[in-house]
PDB file of C-alpha atoms and ligand atoms in Angstrom:
ATOM      1  CA  MET A1140      18.081  -2.208  -7.902  1.00 43.00           C
ATOM      2  CA  GLY A1141      17.020   1.256  -6.697  1.00 53.00           C
ATOM      3  CA  ALA A1142      16.149   1.889  -3.045  1.00 71.00           C
ATOM      4  CA  GLY A1143      17.709  -1.434  -2.008  1.00 77.00           C
ATOM      5  CA  ILE A1144      14.598  -3.469  -2.751  1.00 85.00           C
ATOM      6  CA  GLU A1145      15.168  -7.167  -3.267  1.00 88.00           C
ATOM      7  CA  LEU A1146      12.630  -9.472  -4.866  1.00 91.00           C
ATOM      8  CA  PRO A1147      11.557 -12.436  -2.702  1.00 94.00           C
ATOM      9  CA  PRO A1148      13.542 -15.680  -3.114  1.00 94.00           C
ATOM     10  CA  GLU A1149      11.865 -19.083  -3.514  1.00 92.00           C
ATOM     11  CA  ASN A1150      12.330 -19.822   0.197  1.00 94.00           C
ATOM     12  CA  LEU A1151      10.852 -16.892   2.111  1.00 96.00           C
ATOM     13  CA  ASP A1152      12.549 -17.709   5.424  1.00 97.00           C
ATOM     14  CA  GLY A1153      14.771 -14.750   6.350  1.00 97.00           C
ATOM     15  CA  TYR A1154      13.424 -12.500   3.604  1.00 97.00           C
ATOM     16  CA  THR A1155      12.950  -8.861   4.605  1.00 96.00           C
ATOM     17  CA  PHE A1156      10.473  -6.591   2.871  1.00 96.00           C
ATOM     18  CA  LEU A1157       8.776  -3.285   3.600  1.00 96.00           C
ATOM     19  CA  LEU A1158       5.447  -3.122   5.389  1.00 97.00           C
ATOM     20  CA  LEU A1159       3.986   0.351   5.905  1.00 96.00           C
ATOM     21  CA  GLY A1160       7.494   1.626   5.182  1.00 95.00           C
ATOM     22  CA  LYS A1161       9.094  -0.411   7.967  1.00 95.00           C
ATOM     23  CA  HIS A1162      11.345  -3.435   7.528  1.00 96.00           C
ATOM     24  CA  CYS A1163       9.600  -6.716   8.206  1.00 97.00           C
ATOM     25  CA  LEU A1164      11.428 -10.046   8.480  1.00 97.00           C
ATOM     26  CA  ILE A1165       9.712 -13.279   7.468  1.00 98.00           C
ATOM     27  CA  ARG A1166      10.226 -16.388   9.599  1.00 98.00           C
ATOM     28  CA  LEU A1167       8.712 -19.647   8.417  1.00 98.00           C
ATOM     29  CA  THR A1168       7.181 -21.710  11.216  1.00 97.00           C
ATOM     30  CA  GLU A1169       5.291 -24.938  11.878  1.00 96.00           C
ATOM     31  CA  GLU A1170       2.433 -22.885  13.306  1.00 93.00           C
ATOM     32  CA  LYS A1171      -1.003 -22.935  11.699  1.00 92.00           C
ATOM     33  CA  SER A1172      -1.666 -19.214  11.501  1.00 93.00           C
ATOM     34  CA  ILE A1173       0.193 -16.002  10.750  1.00 96.00           C
ATOM     35  CA  ARG A1174       1.604 -14.035  13.642  1.00 96.00           C
ATOM     36  CA  PHE A1175       2.849 -10.455  13.371  1.00 97.00           C
ATOM     37  CA  CYS A1176       5.248  -9.066  15.987  1.00 97.00           C
ATOM     38  CA  LYS A1177       6.108  -5.407  16.190  1.00 96.00           C
ATOM     39  CA  GLY A1178       9.740  -4.639  16.985  1.00 95.00           C
ATOM     40  CA  HIS A1179      11.761  -1.500  17.679  1.00 92.00           C
ATOM     41  CA  THR A1180      13.701  -1.341  14.436  1.00 91.00           C
ATOM     42  CA  ILE A1181      12.263  -4.299  12.544  1.00 95.00           C
ATOM     43  CA  ASP A1182       8.941  -6.143  12.628  1.00 97.00           C
ATOM     44  CA  GLU A1183       8.665  -9.912  12.298  1.00 98.00           C
ATOM     45  CA  LEU A1184       6.086 -11.968  10.476  1.00 98.00           C
ATOM     46  CA  PHE A1185       5.817 -15.626  11.480  1.00 98.00           C
ATOM     47  CA  LEU A1186       4.424 -17.460   8.506  1.00 97.00           C
ATOM     48  CA  PRO A1187       3.253 -21.102   8.287  1.00 97.00           C
ATOM     49  CA  LYS A1188       5.578 -23.176   6.067  1.00 96.00           C
ATOM     50  CA  GLN A1189       2.630 -24.748   4.283  1.00 93.00           C
ATOM     51  CA  ASN A1190       1.538 -22.558   1.342  1.00 94.00           C
ATOM     52  CA  ALA A1191       3.535 -19.701   2.841  1.00 96.00           C
ATOM     53  CA  ARG A1192       3.324 -17.446  -0.196  1.00 96.00           C
ATOM     54  CA  ALA A1193      -0.433 -17.841  -0.747  1.00 96.00           C
ATOM     55  CA  LYS A1194      -1.116 -17.284   2.948  1.00 96.00           C
ATOM     56  CA  LEU A1195       1.073 -14.196   2.973  1.00 97.00           C
ATOM     57  CA  VAL A1196      -0.667 -12.659  -0.055  1.00 97.00           C
ATOM     58  CA  ARG A1197      -4.077 -13.331   1.521  1.00 97.00           C
ATOM     59  CA  TRP A1198      -2.902 -11.687   4.742  1.00 98.00           C
ATOM     60  CA  LEU A1199      -1.497  -8.686   2.870  1.00 98.00           C
ATOM     61  CA  LYS A1200      -4.751  -8.236   0.932  1.00 98.00           C
ATOM     62  CA  GLU A1201      -6.893  -8.434   4.068  1.00 98.00           C
ATOM     63  CA  ASN A1202      -4.780  -5.821   5.821  1.00 98.00           C
ATOM     64  CA  ALA A1203      -4.610  -3.636   2.712  1.00 98.00           C
ATOM     65  CA  ARG A1204      -8.413  -3.746   2.392  1.00 98.00           C
ATOM     66  CA  ARG A1205      -8.935  -2.831   6.044  1.00 98.00           C
ATOM     67  CA  ILE A1206      -6.306  -0.064   6.225  1.00 98.00           C
ATOM     68  CA  PHE A1207      -7.046   1.538   2.832  1.00 98.00           C
ATOM     69  CA  ALA A1208     -10.808   1.517   3.517  1.00 98.00           C
ATOM     70  CA  SER A1209     -10.257   3.353   6.772  1.00 98.00           C
ATOM     71  CA  VAL A1210      -7.825   5.937   5.323  1.00 98.00           C
ATOM     72  CA  THR A1211     -10.179   6.518   2.368  1.00 98.00           C
ATOM     73  CA  GLU A1212     -13.143   7.045   4.671  1.00 98.00           C
ATOM     74  CA  GLU A1213     -11.151   9.449   6.831  1.00 98.00           C
ATOM     75  CA  LYS A1214      -9.768  11.494   3.911  1.00 98.00           C
ATOM     76  CA  ALA A1215     -13.114  11.557   2.066  1.00 98.00           C
ATOM     77  CA  HIS A1216     -14.685  13.049   5.161  1.00 98.00           C
ATOM     78  CA  GLU A1217     -11.936  15.660   5.406  1.00 98.00           C
ATOM     79  CA  MET A1218     -12.267  16.525   1.685  1.00 98.00           C
ATOM     80  CA  GLY A1219     -16.065  16.433   1.590  1.00 98.00           C
ATOM     81  CA  VAL A1220     -15.983  13.841  -1.190  1.00 97.00           C
ATOM     82  CA  ALA A1221     -18.466  10.963  -1.700  1.00 98.00           C
ATOM     83  CA  TYR A1222     -16.994   7.893  -3.451  1.00 98.00           C
ATOM     84  CA  ALA A1223     -18.856   4.716  -4.411  1.00 98.00           C
ATOM     85  CA  SER A1224     -16.492   2.058  -3.020  1.00 98.00           C
ATOM     86  CA  ALA A1225     -12.893   1.360  -2.052  1.00 98.00           C
ATOM     87  CA  SER A1226     -11.417  -2.048  -2.848  1.00 98.00           C
ATOM     88  CA  VAL A1227      -8.112  -3.811  -3.319  1.00 98.00           C
ATOM     89  CA  SER A1228      -6.636  -5.288  -6.508  1.00 97.00           C
ATOM     90  CA  SER A1229      -3.416  -7.058  -7.492  1.00 96.00           C
ATOM     91  CA  ALA A1230      -2.464  -4.438 -10.094  1.00 94.00           C
ATOM     92  CA  LYS A1231       1.238  -4.061 -10.849  1.00 95.00           C
ATOM     93  CA  SER A1232       0.982  -1.022 -13.077  1.00 93.00           C
ATOM     94  CA  ARG A1233      -0.634   1.548 -10.796  1.00 96.00           C
ATOM     95  CA  TRP A1234      -0.934   2.227  -7.086  1.00 98.00           C
ATOM     96  CA  GLY A1235      -4.553   3.293  -7.332  1.00 98.00           C
ATOM     97  CA  SER A1236      -7.369   4.169  -9.719  1.00 98.00           C
ATOM     98  CA  CYS A1237     -10.772   5.828  -9.683  1.00 97.00           C
ATOM     99  CA  SER A1238     -13.443   4.774 -12.200  1.00 97.00           C
ATOM    100  CA  SER A1239     -16.030   7.020 -13.846  1.00 97.00           C
ATOM    101  CA  GLU A1240     -18.481   5.579 -11.283  1.00 98.00           C
ATOM    102  CA  ASP A1241     -16.193   6.769  -8.459  1.00 98.00           C
ATOM    103  CA  LYS A1242     -15.127   3.242  -7.550  1.00 98.00           C
ATOM    104  CA  ILE A1243     -11.645   3.456  -6.066  1.00 98.00           C
ATOM    105  CA  ARG A1244      -9.158   0.594  -6.238  1.00 98.00           C
ATOM    106  CA  TYR A1245      -5.700   0.255  -4.723  1.00 98.00           C
ATOM    107  CA  THR A1246      -3.131  -2.419  -5.397  1.00 98.00           C
ATOM    108  CA  PHE A1247      -2.507  -4.377  -2.187  1.00 98.00           C
ATOM    109  CA  ARG A1248       1.203  -3.672  -2.794  1.00 97.00           C
ATOM    110  CA  LEU A1249       0.628  -0.101  -1.668  1.00 98.00           C
ATOM    111  CA  LEU A1250       0.704  -1.666   1.814  1.00 98.00           C
ATOM    112  CA  TYR A1251       4.526  -1.745   1.535  1.00 97.00           C
ATOM    113  CA  ALA A1252       4.620   2.066   1.448  1.00 98.00           C
ATOM    114  CA  PRO A1253       4.775   4.408   4.460  1.00 97.00           C
ATOM    115  CA  ARG A1254       1.526   5.899   5.705  1.00 97.00           C
ATOM    116  CA  GLU A1255       2.432   9.291   4.112  1.00 98.00           C
ATOM    117  CA  ALA A1256       2.688   7.734   0.643  1.00 98.00           C
ATOM    118  CA  ILE A1257      -0.559   5.779   1.163  1.00 98.00           C
ATOM    119  CA  GLU A1258      -2.344   8.979   2.160  1.00 98.00           C
ATOM    120  CA  TYR A1259      -1.065  10.703  -0.980  1.00 98.00           C
ATOM    121  CA  VAL A1260      -2.496   7.935  -3.199  1.00 98.00           C
ATOM    122  CA  VAL A1261      -5.808   8.037  -1.302  1.00 98.00           C
ATOM    123  CA  VAL A1262      -6.113  11.821  -1.671  1.00 98.00           C
ATOM    124  CA  HIS A1263      -5.078  11.531  -5.346  1.00 98.00           C
ATOM    125  CA  GLU A1264      -7.865   9.037  -6.074  1.00 98.00           C
ATOM    126  CA  LEU A1265     -10.437  10.989  -4.044  1.00 98.00           C
ATOM    127  CA  ALA A1266      -9.495  14.154  -5.986  1.00 98.00           C
ATOM    128  CA  HIS A1267     -10.466  12.175  -9.130  1.00 98.00           C
ATOM    129  CA  VAL A1268     -14.027  11.961  -7.799  1.00 98.00           C
ATOM    130  CA  LYS A1269     -14.144  15.728  -8.350  1.00 97.00           C
ATOM    131  CA  HIS A1270     -11.817  15.933 -11.367  1.00 98.00           C
ATOM    132  CA  LYS A1271     -11.630  13.055 -13.874  1.00 97.00           C
ATOM    133  CA  ASN A1272      -8.291  14.281 -15.209  1.00 97.00           C
ATOM    134  CA  HIS A1273      -4.921  15.634 -14.082  1.00 97.00           C
ATOM    135  CA  SER A1274      -5.807  19.293 -14.666  1.00 98.00           C
ATOM    136  CA  ALA A1275      -4.451  22.216 -12.666  1.00 98.00           C
ATOM    137  CA  ALA A1276      -7.685  22.164 -10.637  1.00 98.00           C
ATOM    138  CA  PHE A1277      -7.083  18.485  -9.838  1.00 98.00           C
ATOM    139  CA  TRP A1278      -3.550  19.162  -8.531  1.00 98.00           C
ATOM    140  CA  GLU A1279      -4.830  22.151  -6.542  1.00 98.00           C
ATOM    141  CA  THR A1280      -7.210  19.800  -4.737  1.00 98.00           C
ATOM    142  CA  VAL A1281      -4.399  17.320  -4.035  1.00 98.00           C
ATOM    143  CA  GLU A1282      -2.119  20.080  -2.797  1.00 98.00           C
ATOM    144  CA  ARG A1283      -4.751  21.466  -0.435  1.00 98.00           C
ATOM    145  CA  TYR A1284      -4.893  18.173   1.480  1.00 98.00           C
ATOM    146  CA  VAL A1285      -1.312  16.962   0.928  1.00 98.00           C
ATOM    147  CA  PRO A1286       0.926  20.048   0.583  1.00 98.00           C
ATOM    148  CA  ASP A1287       4.095  17.902   0.251  1.00 98.00           C
ATOM    149  CA  TRP A1288       2.572  15.499  -2.308  1.00 98.00           C
ATOM    150  CA  LYS A1289       5.619  15.805  -4.596  1.00 98.00           C
ATOM    151  CA  LYS A1290       7.879  14.307  -1.939  1.00 98.00           C
ATOM    152  CA  ARG A1291       5.417  11.468  -1.279  1.00 98.00           C
ATOM    153  CA  ARG A1292       4.953  10.751  -4.976  1.00 97.00           C
ATOM    154  CA  LYS A1293       8.732  10.700  -5.391  1.00 97.00           C
ATOM    155  CA  TRP A1294       8.994   7.979  -2.724  1.00 97.00           C
ATOM    156  CA  LEU A1295       6.570   5.835  -4.724  1.00 97.00           C
ATOM    157  CA  LYS A1296       8.526   6.413  -7.940  1.00 96.00           C
ATOM    158  CA  THR A1297      11.837   5.562  -6.285  1.00 96.00           C
ATOM    159  CA  HIS A1298      10.316   2.395  -4.825  1.00 96.00           C
ATOM    160  CA  ARG A1299       8.477   1.277  -7.931  1.00 95.00           C
ATOM    161  CA  LEU A1300      10.085  -2.174  -7.721  1.00 94.00           C
ATOM    162  CA  LEU A1301       7.733  -2.821  -4.772  1.00 95.00           C
ATOM    163  CA  MET A1302       5.077  -3.419  -7.466  1.00 94.00           C
ATOM    164  CA  GLU A1303       6.829  -6.719  -8.239  1.00 94.00           C
ATOM    165  CA  ILE A1304       6.810  -8.134  -4.732  1.00 94.00           C
ATOM    166  CA  PHE A1305       4.303 -11.001  -4.184  1.00 93.00           C
TER     167      PHE A1305
HETATM  168 ZN1  LIG B2707      -4.569  10.216 -11.320  1.00 64.93          ZN
END
C-alpha cells in the first residue's frame, strides 16, 4: 500500500509502525509495564505479552490525549481562540473535528503523524472555532498560522492507511 505502511500482524513482536512520524519497533516482553526507548534512527516500544494490543492502544490514547491537549493549548493561545475542550477518540474517518459547541476531538491515530502534520490538524480545528465551514476566510486563518498547510495535509492524505492501525 501507499507510503509503505503495513497493517499490524496478529503477533506484534517485531512490528514497526510510525509514532510522531518516526519508526517505532515493538518488542513483546515478560515485563509488567510498557517501556519506550528513544533511538537514533528507530525507537523501541517494549510491550507486555499479556493483552499486548489492548495495553498498546491504552498507551497510545494516553499519550495522544496529553500531547494533543498541549499542542491545542499552545496553538489556541497563539491564535487567540477559546475552545471548549480537546479530547481523543478512536475515529477512523477523520483526523479531527470541532463541534458547534467548540469541542475539539482528535483520533488517537493522529499520534502516528509527524509533529508538523499534528499541528496542521490542531490549527485546522481551532480555525473552525472561528469559522464553522471551509470558506475562504477559514483557509486564510489556517494559512496565517501554518503557511505550508498544503504540504502537511498532503502527508496525511498519503498516509491515510494509518487510520487502520490499532
Ligand atoms: Zn474542517
